[in-house]
């Protein structure tokens, strides 16, 4: 931005992570089938093999508690190579694979800065709710009090539009995913 647009930004402020463990509300595991066993895990640093896990220290506790049950359900999906699990703040967990899609119409509700966001399980939403609140507070510090319009680029389901919406006369959300646009409108 400095070189091309001639815009200077203040030094980046570092914000300490308030929850360094058990925060991640969305995780994608790789599936390994060996003989009669089915395991889920992460790809190793070399990118060559899947390291099976039973518990992940950065995954939400509800996701960790669901791993065994999800593994059982995956036996019905013999061709899946990955499984994605997503938890909301109330501990509800949904999961899906490439050949076992998430049920249509299944949504999760997240609460950020006192505002509720309904979002389809499979759509993007910030993976660390506590740090999302910190991010919103940092953005708020940069907002001009007399601003008339908010441009929410890559708005997803409307995080900044919803949180700051009442402060602006006009809001322009920019998002290419039509499903996210539909949910942003519902969340407004």
PDB file of N, CA and C in Angstrom, residues 28-126:
ATOM      1  N   UNK A  28     -10.244 -29.403   9.421  1.00  0.00           N
ATOM      2  CA  UNK A  28     -10.321 -30.367   8.324  1.00  0.00           C
ATOM      3  C   UNK A  28      -9.290 -31.462   8.587  1.00  0.00           C
ATOM      4  N   UNK A  29      -9.791 -32.678   8.758  1.00  0.00           N
ATOM      5  CA  UNK A  29      -8.936 -33.834   8.996  1.00  0.00           C
ATOM      6  C   UNK A  29      -8.825 -34.672   7.728  1.00  0.00           C
ATOM      7  N   UNK A  30      -7.704 -35.337   7.565  1.00  0.00           N
ATOM      8  CA  UNK A  30      -7.532 -36.307   6.485  1.00  0.00           C
ATOM      9  C   UNK A  30      -7.917 -37.680   7.028  1.00  0.00           C
ATOM     10  N   UNK A  31      -8.468 -38.494   6.153  1.00  0.00           N
ATOM     11  CA  UNK A  31      -8.961 -39.815   6.547  1.00  0.00           C
ATOM     12  C   UNK A  31      -7.996 -40.879   6.040  1.00  0.00           C
ATOM     13  N   UNK A  32      -7.631 -41.797   6.925  1.00  0.00           N
ATOM     14  CA  UNK A  32      -6.746 -42.902   6.569  1.00  0.00           C
ATOM     15  C   UNK A  32      -7.483 -44.200   6.865  1.00  0.00           C
ATOM     16  N   UNK A  33      -7.498 -45.088   5.878  1.00  0.00           N
ATOM     17  CA  UNK A  33      -8.103 -46.418   6.067  1.00  0.00           C
ATOM     18  C   UNK A  33      -7.002 -47.457   5.901  1.00  0.00           C
ATOM     19  N   UNK A  34      -6.771 -48.199   6.963  1.00  0.00           N
ATOM     20  CA  UNK A  34      -5.782 -49.272   6.926  1.00  0.00           C
ATOM     21  C   UNK A  34      -6.459 -50.523   7.432  1.00  0.00           C
ATOM     22  N   UNK A  35      -6.560 -51.491   6.543  1.00  0.00           N
ATOM     23  CA  UNK A  35      -7.247 -52.742   6.850  1.00  0.00           C
ATOM     24  C   UNK A  35      -8.646 -52.420   7.357  1.00  0.00           C
ATOM     25  N   UNK A  36      -8.975 -52.775   8.567  1.00  0.00           N
ATOM     26  CA  UNK A  36     -10.315 -52.528   9.107  1.00  0.00           C
ATOM     27  C   UNK A  36     -10.395 -51.240   9.929  1.00  0.00           C
ATOM     28  N   UNK A  37      -9.283 -50.531  10.052  1.00  0.00           N
ATOM     29  CA  UNK A  37      -9.265 -49.334  10.887  1.00  0.00           C
ATOM     30  C   UNK A  37      -9.444 -48.065  10.055  1.00  0.00           C
ATOM     31  N   UNK A  38     -10.163 -47.121  10.642  1.00  0.00           N
ATOM     32  CA  UNK A  38     -10.341 -45.815  10.031  1.00  0.00           C
ATOM     33  C   UNK A  38      -9.808 -44.784  11.026  1.00  0.00           C
ATOM     34  N   UNK A  39      -8.880 -43.960  10.565  1.00  0.00           N
ATOM     35  CA  UNK A  39      -8.305 -42.942  11.431  1.00  0.00           C
ATOM     36  C   UNK A  39      -8.451 -41.576  10.777  1.00  0.00           C
ATOM     37  N   UNK A  40      -8.471 -40.524  11.597  1.00  0.00           N
ATOM     38  CA  UNK A  40      -8.455 -39.159  11.090  1.00  0.00           C
ATOM     39  C   UNK A  40      -7.220 -38.481  11.648  1.00  0.00           C
ATOM     40  N   UNK A  41      -6.684 -37.524  10.885  1.00  0.00           N
ATOM     41  CA  UNK A  41      -5.490 -36.831  11.357  1.00  0.00           C
ATOM     42  C   UNK A  41      -5.083 -35.708  10.440  1.00  0.00           C
ATOM     43  N   UNK A  42      -3.876 -35.233  10.638  1.00  0.00           N
ATOM     44  CA  UNK A  42      -3.315 -34.137   9.859  1.00  0.00           C
ATOM     45  C   UNK A  42      -2.145 -34.647   9.021  1.00  0.00           C
ATOM     46  N   UNK A  43      -1.878 -33.965   7.926  1.00  0.00           N
ATOM     47  CA  UNK A  43      -0.722 -34.291   7.086  1.00  0.00           C
ATOM     48  C   UNK A  43       0.540 -33.838   7.820  1.00  0.00           C
ATOM     49  N   UNK A  44       1.579 -34.662   7.781  1.00  0.00           N
ATOM     50  CA  UNK A  44       2.824 -34.312   8.476  1.00  0.00           C
ATOM     51  C   UNK A  44       3.529 -33.147   7.776  1.00  0.00           C
ATOM     52  N   UNK A  45       4.565 -32.617   8.422  1.00  0.00           N
ATOM     53  CA  UNK A  45       5.279 -31.446   7.918  1.00  0.00           C
ATOM     54  C   UNK A  45       5.877 -31.681   6.538  1.00  0.00           C
ATOM     55  N   UNK A  46       6.263 -32.897   6.238  1.00  0.00           N
ATOM     56  CA  UNK A  46       6.839 -33.205   4.926  1.00  0.00           C
ATOM     57  C   UNK A  46       5.759 -33.345   3.853  1.00  0.00           C
ATOM     58  N   UNK A  47       4.504 -33.436   4.274  1.00  0.00           N
ATOM     59  CA  UNK A  47       3.408 -33.556   3.322  1.00  0.00           C
ATOM     60  C   UNK A  47       3.248 -34.935   2.725  1.00  0.00           C
ATOM     61  N   UNK A  48       3.789 -35.964   3.384  1.00  0.00           N
ATOM     62  CA  UNK A  48       3.792 -37.301   2.810  1.00  0.00           C
ATOM     63  C   UNK A  48       2.802 -38.274   3.441  1.00  0.00           C
ATOM     64  N   UNK A  49       2.510 -38.083   4.724  1.00  0.00           N
ATOM     65  CA  UNK A  49       1.625 -39.062   5.359  1.00  0.00           C
ATOM     66  C   UNK A  49       0.700 -38.360   6.351  1.00  0.00           C
ATOM     67  N   UNK A  50      -0.357 -39.058   6.686  1.00  0.00           N
ATOM     68  CA  UNK A  50      -1.304 -38.541   7.665  1.00  0.00           C
ATOM     69  C   UNK A  50      -0.919 -39.061   9.045  1.00  0.00           C
ATOM     70  N   UNK A  51      -0.850 -38.135  10.002  1.00  0.00           N
ATOM     71  CA  UNK A  51      -0.550 -38.484  11.380  1.00  0.00           C
ATOM     72  C   UNK A  51      -1.885 -38.588  12.113  1.00  0.00           C
ATOM     73  N   UNK A  52      -2.283 -39.810  12.515  1.00  0.00           N
ATOM     74  CA  UNK A  52      -3.572 -39.972  13.197  1.00  0.00           C
ATOM     75  C   UNK A  52      -3.609 -39.235  14.535  1.00  0.00           C
ATOM     76  N   UNK A  53      -4.770 -38.714  14.884  1.00  0.00           N
ATOM     77  CA  UNK A  53      -4.929 -38.048  16.169  1.00  0.00           C
ATOM     78  C   UNK A  53      -6.223 -38.492  16.839  1.00  0.00           C
ATOM     79  N   UNK A  54      -6.252 -38.387  18.130  1.00  0.00           N
ATOM     80  CA  UNK A  54      -7.465 -38.623  18.915  1.00  0.00           C
ATOM     81  C   UNK A  54      -7.941 -37.310  19.533  1.00  0.00           C
ATOM     82  N   UNK A  55      -7.015 -36.348  19.617  1.00  0.00           N
ATOM     83  CA  UNK A  55      -7.275 -35.097  20.323  1.00  0.00           C
ATOM     84  C   UNK A  55      -6.366 -34.021  19.730  1.00  0.00           C
ATOM     85  N   UNK A  56      -6.902 -32.816  19.526  1.00  0.00           N
ATOM     86  CA  UNK A  56      -6.113 -31.712  18.976  1.00  0.00           C
ATOM     87  C   UNK A  56      -6.194 -30.531  19.935  1.00  0.00           C
ATOM     88  N   UNK A  57      -5.046 -30.021  20.371  1.00  0.00           N
ATOM     89  CA  UNK A  57      -5.017 -28.959  21.384  1.00  0.00           C
ATOM     90  C   UNK A  57      -5.490 -27.603  20.884  1.00  0.00           C
ATOM     91  N   UNK A  58      -5.617 -27.410  19.582  1.00  0.00           N
ATOM     92  CA  UNK A  58      -6.162 -26.127  19.138  1.00  0.00           C
ATOM     93  C   UNK A  58      -7.626 -26.249  18.708  1.00  0.00           C
ATOM     94  N   UNK A  59      -8.132 -27.457  18.571  1.00  0.00           N
ATOM     95  CA  UNK A  59      -9.531 -27.655  18.186  1.00  0.00           C
ATOM     96  C   UNK A  59     -10.455 -27.436  19.372  1.00  0.00           C
ATOM     97  N   UNK A  60     -11.611 -26.868  19.095  1.00  0.00           N
ATOM     98  CA  UNK A  60     -12.652 -26.678  20.107  1.00  0.00           C
ATOM     99  C   UNK A  60     -12.898 -28.009  20.826  1.00  0.00           C
ATOM    100  N   UNK A  61     -13.186 -27.936  22.113  1.00  0.00           N
ATOM    101  CA  UNK A  61     -13.419 -29.153  22.901  1.00  0.00           C
ATOM    102  C   UNK A  61     -14.578 -29.974  22.340  1.00  0.00           C
ATOM    103  N   UNK A  62     -15.593 -29.306  21.786  1.00  0.00           N
ATOM    104  CA  UNK A  62     -16.728 -30.044  21.212  1.00  0.00           C
ATOM    105  C   UNK A  62     -16.287 -30.853  19.998  1.00  0.00           C
ATOM    106  N   UNK A  63     -15.358 -30.322  19.221  1.00  0.00           N
ATOM    107  CA  UNK A  63     -14.824 -31.073  18.071  1.00  0.00           C
ATOM    108  C   UNK A  63     -14.057 -32.287  18.583  1.00  0.00           C
ATOM    109  N   UNK A  64     -13.192 -32.088  19.571  1.00  0.00           N
ATOM    110  CA  UNK A  64     -12.440 -33.222  20.132  1.00  0.00           C
ATOM    111  C   UNK A  64     -13.376 -34.300  20.655  1.00  0.00           C
ATOM    112  N   UNK A  65     -14.453 -33.887  21.319  1.00  0.00           N
ATOM    113  CA  UNK A  65     -15.410 -34.860  21.863  1.00  0.00           C
ATOM    114  C   UNK A  65     -16.168 -35.599  20.773  1.00  0.00           C
ATOM    115  N   UNK A  66     -16.202 -35.044  19.559  1.00  0.00           N
ATOM    116  CA  UNK A  66     -16.958 -35.639  18.449  1.00  0.00           C
ATOM    117  C   UNK A  66     -16.140 -36.567  17.562  1.00  0.00           C
ATOM    118  N   UNK A  67     -14.841 -36.566  17.701  1.00  0.00           N
ATOM    119  CA  UNK A  67     -13.982 -37.309  16.763  1.00  0.00           C
ATOM    120  C   UNK A  67     -14.354 -38.786  16.683  1.00  0.00           C
ATOM    121  N   UNK A  68     -14.546 -39.444  17.798  1.00  0.00           N
ATOM    122  CA  UNK A  68     -14.860 -40.884  17.780  1.00  0.00           C
ATOM    123  C   UNK A  68     -16.195 -41.142  17.085  1.00  0.00           C
ATOM    124  N   UNK A  69     -17.209 -40.349  17.395  1.00  0.00           N
ATOM    125  CA  UNK A  69     -18.529 -40.536  16.768  1.00  0.00           C
ATOM    126  C   UNK A  69     -18.473 -40.252  15.275  1.00  0.00           C
ATOM    127  N   UNK A  70     -17.723 -39.237  14.895  1.00  0.00           N
ATOM    128  CA  UNK A  70     -17.579 -38.917  13.469  1.00  0.00           C
ATOM    129  C   UNK A  70     -16.856 -40.051  12.741  1.00  0.00           C
ATOM    130  N   UNK A  71     -15.843 -40.609  13.381  1.00  0.00           N
ATOM    131  CA  UNK A  71     -15.113 -41.732  12.786  1.00  0.00           C
ATOM    132  C   UNK A  71     -16.066 -42.896  12.494  1.00  0.00           C
ATOM    133  N   UNK A  72     -16.989 -43.157  13.392  1.00  0.00           N
ATOM    134  CA  UNK A  72     -17.989 -44.224  13.176  1.00  0.00           C
ATOM    135  C   UNK A  72     -18.885 -43.895  11.976  1.00  0.00           C
ATOM    136  N   UNK A  73     -19.324 -42.645  11.894  1.00  0.00           N
ATOM    137  CA  UNK A  73     -20.176 -42.224  10.773  1.00  0.00           C
ATOM    138  C   UNK A  73     -19.434 -42.318   9.437  1.00  0.00           C
ATOM    139  N   UNK A  74     -18.128 -42.099   9.464  1.00  0.00           N
ATOM    140  CA  UNK A  74     -17.337 -42.131   8.232  1.00  0.00           C
ATOM    141  C   UNK A  74     -17.261 -43.530   7.621  1.00  0.00           C
ATOM    142  N   UNK A  75     -17.556 -44.541   8.400  1.00  0.00           N
ATOM    143  CA  UNK A  75     -17.558 -45.900   7.863  1.00  0.00           C
ATOM    144  C   UNK A  75     -18.635 -46.054   6.789  1.00  0.00           C
ATOM    145  N   UNK A  76     -19.648 -45.170   6.813  1.00  0.00           N
ATOM    146  CA  UNK A  76     -20.709 -45.179   5.805  1.00  0.00           C
ATOM    147  C   UNK A  76     -20.291 -44.435   4.545  1.00  0.00           C
ATOM    148  N   UNK A  77     -19.132 -43.843   4.557  1.00  0.00           N
ATOM    149  CA  UNK A  77     -18.647 -43.011   3.461  1.00  0.00           C
ATOM    150  C   UNK A  77     -17.268 -43.514   3.024  1.00  0.00           C
ATOM    151  N   UNK A  78     -17.224 -44.669   2.348  1.00  0.00           N
ATOM    152  CA  UNK A  78     -15.947 -45.344   2.105  1.00  0.00           C
ATOM    153  C   UNK A  78     -14.973 -44.634   1.163  1.00  0.00           C
ATOM    154  N   UNK A  79     -15.420 -43.629   0.429  1.00  0.00           N
ATOM    155  CA  UNK A  79     -14.531 -42.991  -0.545  1.00  0.00           C
ATOM    156  C   UNK A  79     -14.008 -41.635  -0.092  1.00  0.00           C
ATOM    157  N   UNK A  80     -14.460 -41.152   1.037  1.00  0.00           N
ATOM    158  CA  UNK A  80     -14.038 -39.832   1.513  1.00  0.00           C
ATOM    159  C   UNK A  80     -12.568 -39.823   1.871  1.00  0.00           C
ATOM    160  N   UNK A  81     -11.914 -38.722   1.515  1.00  0.00           N
ATOM    161  CA  UNK A  81     -10.504 -38.546   1.836  1.00  0.00           C
ATOM    162  C   UNK A  81     -10.285 -37.505   2.935  1.00  0.00           C
ATOM    163  N   UNK A  82     -11.273 -36.622   3.129  1.00  0.00           N
ATOM    164  CA  UNK A  82     -11.186 -35.614   4.179  1.00  0.00           C
ATOM    165  C   UNK A  82     -12.542 -35.471   4.867  1.00  0.00           C
ATOM    166  N   UNK A  83     -12.501 -34.955   6.088  1.00  0.00           N
ATOM    167  CA  UNK A  83     -13.728 -34.642   6.821  1.00  0.00           C
ATOM    168  C   UNK A  83     -13.518 -33.291   7.501  1.00  0.00           C
ATOM    169  N   UNK A  84     -14.522 -32.434   7.407  1.00  0.00           N
ATOM    170  CA  UNK A  84     -14.475 -31.118   8.044  1.00  0.00           C
ATOM    171  C   UNK A  84     -15.479 -31.107   9.188  1.00  0.00           C
ATOM    172  N   UNK A  85     -15.037 -30.664  10.352  1.00  0.00           N
ATOM    173  CA  UNK A  85     -15.906 -30.526  11.522  1.00  0.00           C
ATOM    174  C   UNK A  85     -15.981 -29.052  11.883  1.00  0.00           C
ATOM    175  N   UNK A  86     -17.183 -28.616  12.245  1.00  0.00           N
ATOM    176  CA  UNK A  86     -17.381 -27.220  12.638  1.00  0.00           C
ATOM    177  C   UNK A  86     -18.252 -27.170  13.881  1.00  0.00           C
ATOM    178  N   UNK A  87     -17.812 -26.416  14.881  1.00  0.00           N
ATOM    179  CA  UNK A  87     -18.543 -26.272  16.144  1.00  0.00           C
ATOM    180  C   UNK A  87     -18.952 -24.822  16.341  1.00  0.00           C
ATOM    181  N   UNK A  88     -20.098 -24.622  16.974  1.00  0.00           N
ATOM    182  CA  UNK A  88     -20.455 -23.256  17.354  1.00  0.00           C
ATOM    183  C   UNK A  88     -20.188 -23.066  18.843  1.00  0.00           C
ATOM    184  N   UNK A  89     -20.471 -21.872  19.354  1.00  0.00           N
ATOM    185  CA  UNK A  89     -20.141 -21.563  20.740  1.00  0.00           C
ATOM    186  C   UNK A  89     -20.988 -22.332  21.754  1.00  0.00           C
ATOM    187  N   UNK A  90     -22.093 -22.896  21.308  1.00  0.00           N
ATOM    188  CA  UNK A  90     -22.916 -23.718  22.208  1.00  0.00           C
ATOM    189  C   UNK A  90     -22.491 -25.174  22.205  1.00  0.00           C
ATOM    190  N   UNK A  91     -21.482 -25.522  21.408  1.00  0.00           N
ATOM    191  CA  UNK A  91     -20.985 -26.888  21.388  1.00  0.00           C
ATOM    192  C   UNK A  91     -21.632 -27.791  20.348  1.00  0.00           C
ATOM    193  N   UNK A  92     -22.469 -27.232  19.466  1.00  0.00           N
ATOM    194  CA  UNK A  92     -23.063 -28.035  18.396  1.00  0.00           C
ATOM    195  C   UNK A  92     -22.001 -28.254  17.317  1.00  0.00           C
ATOM    196  N   UNK A  93     -21.860 -29.510  16.872  1.00  0.00           N
ATOM    197  CA  UNK A  93     -20.856 -29.845  15.862  1.00  0.00           C
ATOM    198  C   UNK A  93     -21.539 -30.457  14.647  1.00  0.00           C
ATOM    199  N   UNK A  94     -21.192 -29.951  13.470  1.00  0.00           N
ATOM    200  CA  UNK A  94     -21.613 -30.539  12.200  1.00  0.00           C
ATOM    201  C   UNK A  94     -20.364 -31.024  11.484  1.00  0.00           C
ATOM    202  N   UNK A  95     -20.531 -32.004  10.602  1.00  0.00           N
ATOM    203  CA  UNK A  95     -19.382 -32.454   9.821  1.00  0.00           C
ATOM    204  C   UNK A  95     -19.838 -32.842   8.427  1.00  0.00           C
ATOM    205  N   UNK A  96     -18.894 -32.821   7.492  1.00  0.00           N
ATOM    206  CA  UNK A  96     -19.184 -33.222   6.125  1.00  0.00           C
ATOM    207  C   UNK A  96     -17.893 -33.657   5.438  1.00  0.00           C
ATOM    208  N   UNK A  97     -18.079 -34.440   4.373  1.00  0.00           N
ATOM    209  CA  UNK A  97     -16.970 -34.900   3.537  1.00  0.00           C
ATOM    210  C   UNK A  97     -17.320 -34.572   2.100  1.00  0.00           C
ATOM    211  N   UNK A  98     -16.416 -34.899   1.193  1.00  0.00           N
ATOM    212  CA  UNK A  98     -16.702 -34.614  -0.217  1.00  0.00           C
ATOM    213  C   UNK A  98     -17.833 -35.476  -0.770  1.00  0.00           C
ATOM    214  N   UNK A  99     -18.093 -36.645  -0.189  1.00  0.00           N
ATOM    215  CA  UNK A  99     -19.216 -37.466  -0.672  1.00  0.00           C
ATOM    216  C   UNK A  99     -20.298 -37.668   0.398  1.00  0.00           C
ATOM    217  N   UNK A 100     -20.207 -36.949   1.486  1.00  0.00           N
ATOM    218  CA  UNK A 100     -21.224 -36.970   2.533  1.00  0.00           C
ATOM    219  C   UNK A 100     -21.461 -35.507   2.922  1.00  0.00           C
ATOM    220  N   UNK A 101     -22.244 -34.807   2.088  1.00  0.00           N
ATOM    221  CA  UNK A 101     -22.377 -33.360   2.305  1.00  0.00           C
ATOM    222  C   UNK A 101     -23.125 -33.026   3.588  1.00  0.00           C
ATOM    223  N   UNK A 102     -22.865 -31.816   4.072  1.00  0.00           N
ATOM    224  CA  UNK A 102     -23.598 -31.320   5.233  1.00  0.00           C
ATOM    225  C   UNK A 102     -25.062 -31.190   4.820  1.00  0.00           C
ATOM    226  N   UNK A 103     -25.948 -31.480   5.732  1.00  0.00           N
ATOM    227  CA  UNK A 103     -27.379 -31.408   5.433  1.00  0.00           C
ATOM    228  C   UNK A 103     -27.750 -29.985   5.011  1.00  0.00           C
ATOM    229  N   UNK A 104     -28.529 -29.853   3.974  1.00  0.00           N
ATOM    230  CA  UNK A 104     -28.973 -28.542   3.499  1.00  0.00           C
ATOM    231  C   UNK A 104     -29.792 -27.860   4.581  1.00  0.00           C
ATOM    232  N   UNK A 105     -29.560 -26.589   4.737  1.00  0.00           N
ATOM    233  CA  UNK A 105     -30.333 -25.821   5.701  1.00  0.00           C
ATOM    234  C   UNK A 105     -29.794 -25.871   7.120  1.00  0.00           C
ATOM    235  N   UNK A 106     -28.737 -26.653   7.355  1.00  0.00           N
ATOM    236  CA  UNK A 106     -28.163 -26.721   8.695  1.00  0.00           C
ATOM    237  C   UNK A 106     -27.326 -25.463   8.908  1.00  0.00           C
ATOM    238  N   UNK A 107     -27.620 -24.738   9.971  1.00  0.00           N
ATOM    239  CA  UNK A 107     -26.882 -23.516  10.254  1.00  0.00           C
ATOM    240  C   UNK A 107     -26.341 -23.552  11.673  1.00  0.00           C
ATOM    241  N   UNK A 108     -25.326 -22.745  11.879  1.00  0.00           N
ATOM    242  CA  UNK A 108     -24.767 -22.532  13.206  1.00  0.00           C
ATOM    243  C   UNK A 108     -24.912 -21.058  13.526  1.00  0.00           C
ATOM    244  N   UNK A 109     -25.118 -20.752  14.782  1.00  0.00           N
ATOM    245  CA  UNK A 109     -25.207 -19.358  15.197  1.00  0.00           C
ATOM    246  C   UNK A 109     -23.991 -19.026  16.036  1.00  0.00           C
ATOM    247  N   UNK A 110     -23.321 -17.961  15.662  1.00  0.00           N
ATOM    248  CA  UNK A 110     -22.173 -17.464  16.419  1.00  0.00           C
ATOM    249  C   UNK A 110     -22.555 -16.111  17.000  1.00  0.00           C
ATOM    250  N   UNK A 111     -22.035 -15.807  18.167  1.00  0.00           N
ATOM    251  CA  UNK A 111     -22.301 -14.513  18.796  1.00  0.00           C
ATOM    252  C   UNK A 111     -20.966 -13.784  18.928  1.00  0.00           C
ATOM    253  N   UNK A 112     -20.876 -12.635  18.267  1.00  0.00           N
ATOM    254  CA  UNK A 112     -19.670 -11.817  18.283  1.00  0.00           C
ATOM    255  C   UNK A 112     -20.070 -10.396  18.665  1.00  0.00           C
ATOM    256  N   UNK A 113     -19.439  -9.852  19.688  1.00  0.00           N
ATOM    257  CA  UNK A 113     -19.713  -8.480  20.154  1.00  0.00           C
ATOM    258  C   UNK A 113     -21.202  -8.256  20.406  1.00  0.00           C
ATOM    259  N   UNK A 114     -21.853  -9.263  20.964  1.00  0.00           N
ATOM    260  CA  UNK A 114     -23.269  -9.139  21.300  1.00  0.00           C
ATOM    261  C   UNK A 114     -24.219  -9.283  20.129  1.00  0.00           C
ATOM    262  N   UNK A 115     -23.702  -9.541  18.940  1.00  0.00           N
ATOM    263  CA  UNK A 115     -24.531  -9.700  17.736  1.00  0.00           C
ATOM    264  C   UNK A 115     -24.522 -11.165  17.322  1.00  0.00           C
ATOM    265  N   UNK A 116     -25.675 -11.645  16.871  1.00  0.00           N
ATOM    266  CA  UNK A 116     -25.785 -13.039  16.423  1.00  0.00           C
ATOM    267  C   UNK A 116     -25.606 -13.125  14.916  1.00  0.00           C
ATOM    268  N   UNK A 117     -24.872 -14.153  14.496  1.00  0.00           N
ATOM    269  CA  UNK A 117     -24.634 -14.410  13.083  1.00  0.00           C
ATOM    270  C   UNK A 117     -25.063 -15.828  12.780  1.00  0.00           C
ATOM    271  N   UNK A 118     -26.060 -15.958  11.929  1.00  0.00           N
ATOM    272  CA  UNK A 118     -26.454 -17.284  11.487  1.00  0.00           C
ATOM    273  C   UNK A 118     -25.695 -17.560  10.200  1.00  0.00           C
ATOM    274  N   UNK A 119     -25.106 -18.732  10.123  1.00  0.00           N
ATOM    275  CA  UNK A 119     -24.275 -19.065   8.971  1.00  0.00           C
ATOM    276  C   UNK A 119     -24.409 -20.553   8.657  1.00  0.00           C
ATOM    277  N   UNK A 120     -24.449 -20.912   7.372  1.00  0.00           N
ATOM    278  CA  UNK A 120     -24.462 -22.339   7.042  1.00  0.00           C
ATOM    279  C   UNK A 120     -23.198 -23.000   7.596  1.00  0.00           C
ATOM    280  N   UNK A 121     -23.325 -24.225   8.030  1.00  0.00           N
ATOM    281  CA  UNK A 121     -22.177 -24.928   8.607  1.00  0.00           C
ATOM    282  C   UNK A 121     -20.968 -24.930   7.691  1.00  0.00           C
ATOM    283  N   UNK A 122     -21.199 -25.079   6.398  1.00  0.00           N
ATOM    284  CA  UNK A 122     -20.081 -25.227   5.461  1.00  0.00           C
ATOM    285  C   UNK A 122     -19.486 -23.898   5.001  1.00  0.00           C
ATOM    286  N   UNK A 123     -20.064 -22.765   5.385  1.00  0.00           N
ATOM    287  CA  UNK A 123     -19.537 -21.487   4.910  1.00  0.00           C
ATOM    288  C   UNK A 123     -18.413 -20.991   5.811  1.00  0.00           C
ATOM    289  N   UNK A 124     -17.719 -19.983   5.341  1.00  0.00           N
ATOM    290  CA  UNK A 124     -16.614 -19.419   6.114  1.00  0.00           C
ATOM    291  C   UNK A 124     -17.142 -18.542   7.243  1.00  0.00           C
ATOM    292  N   UNK A 125     -16.532 -18.663   8.392  1.00  0.00           N
ATOM    293  CA  UNK A 125     -16.671 -17.710   9.481  1.00  0.00           C
ATOM    294  C   UNK A 125     -15.368 -17.775  10.257  1.00  0.00           C
ATOM    295  N   UNK A 126     -15.014 -16.719  10.940  1.00  0.00           N
ATOM    296  CA  UNK A 126     -13.755 -16.690  11.676  1.00  0.00           C
ATOM    297  C   UNK A 126     -13.645 -17.911  12.593  1.00  0.00           C
TER     298      UNK A 126
END
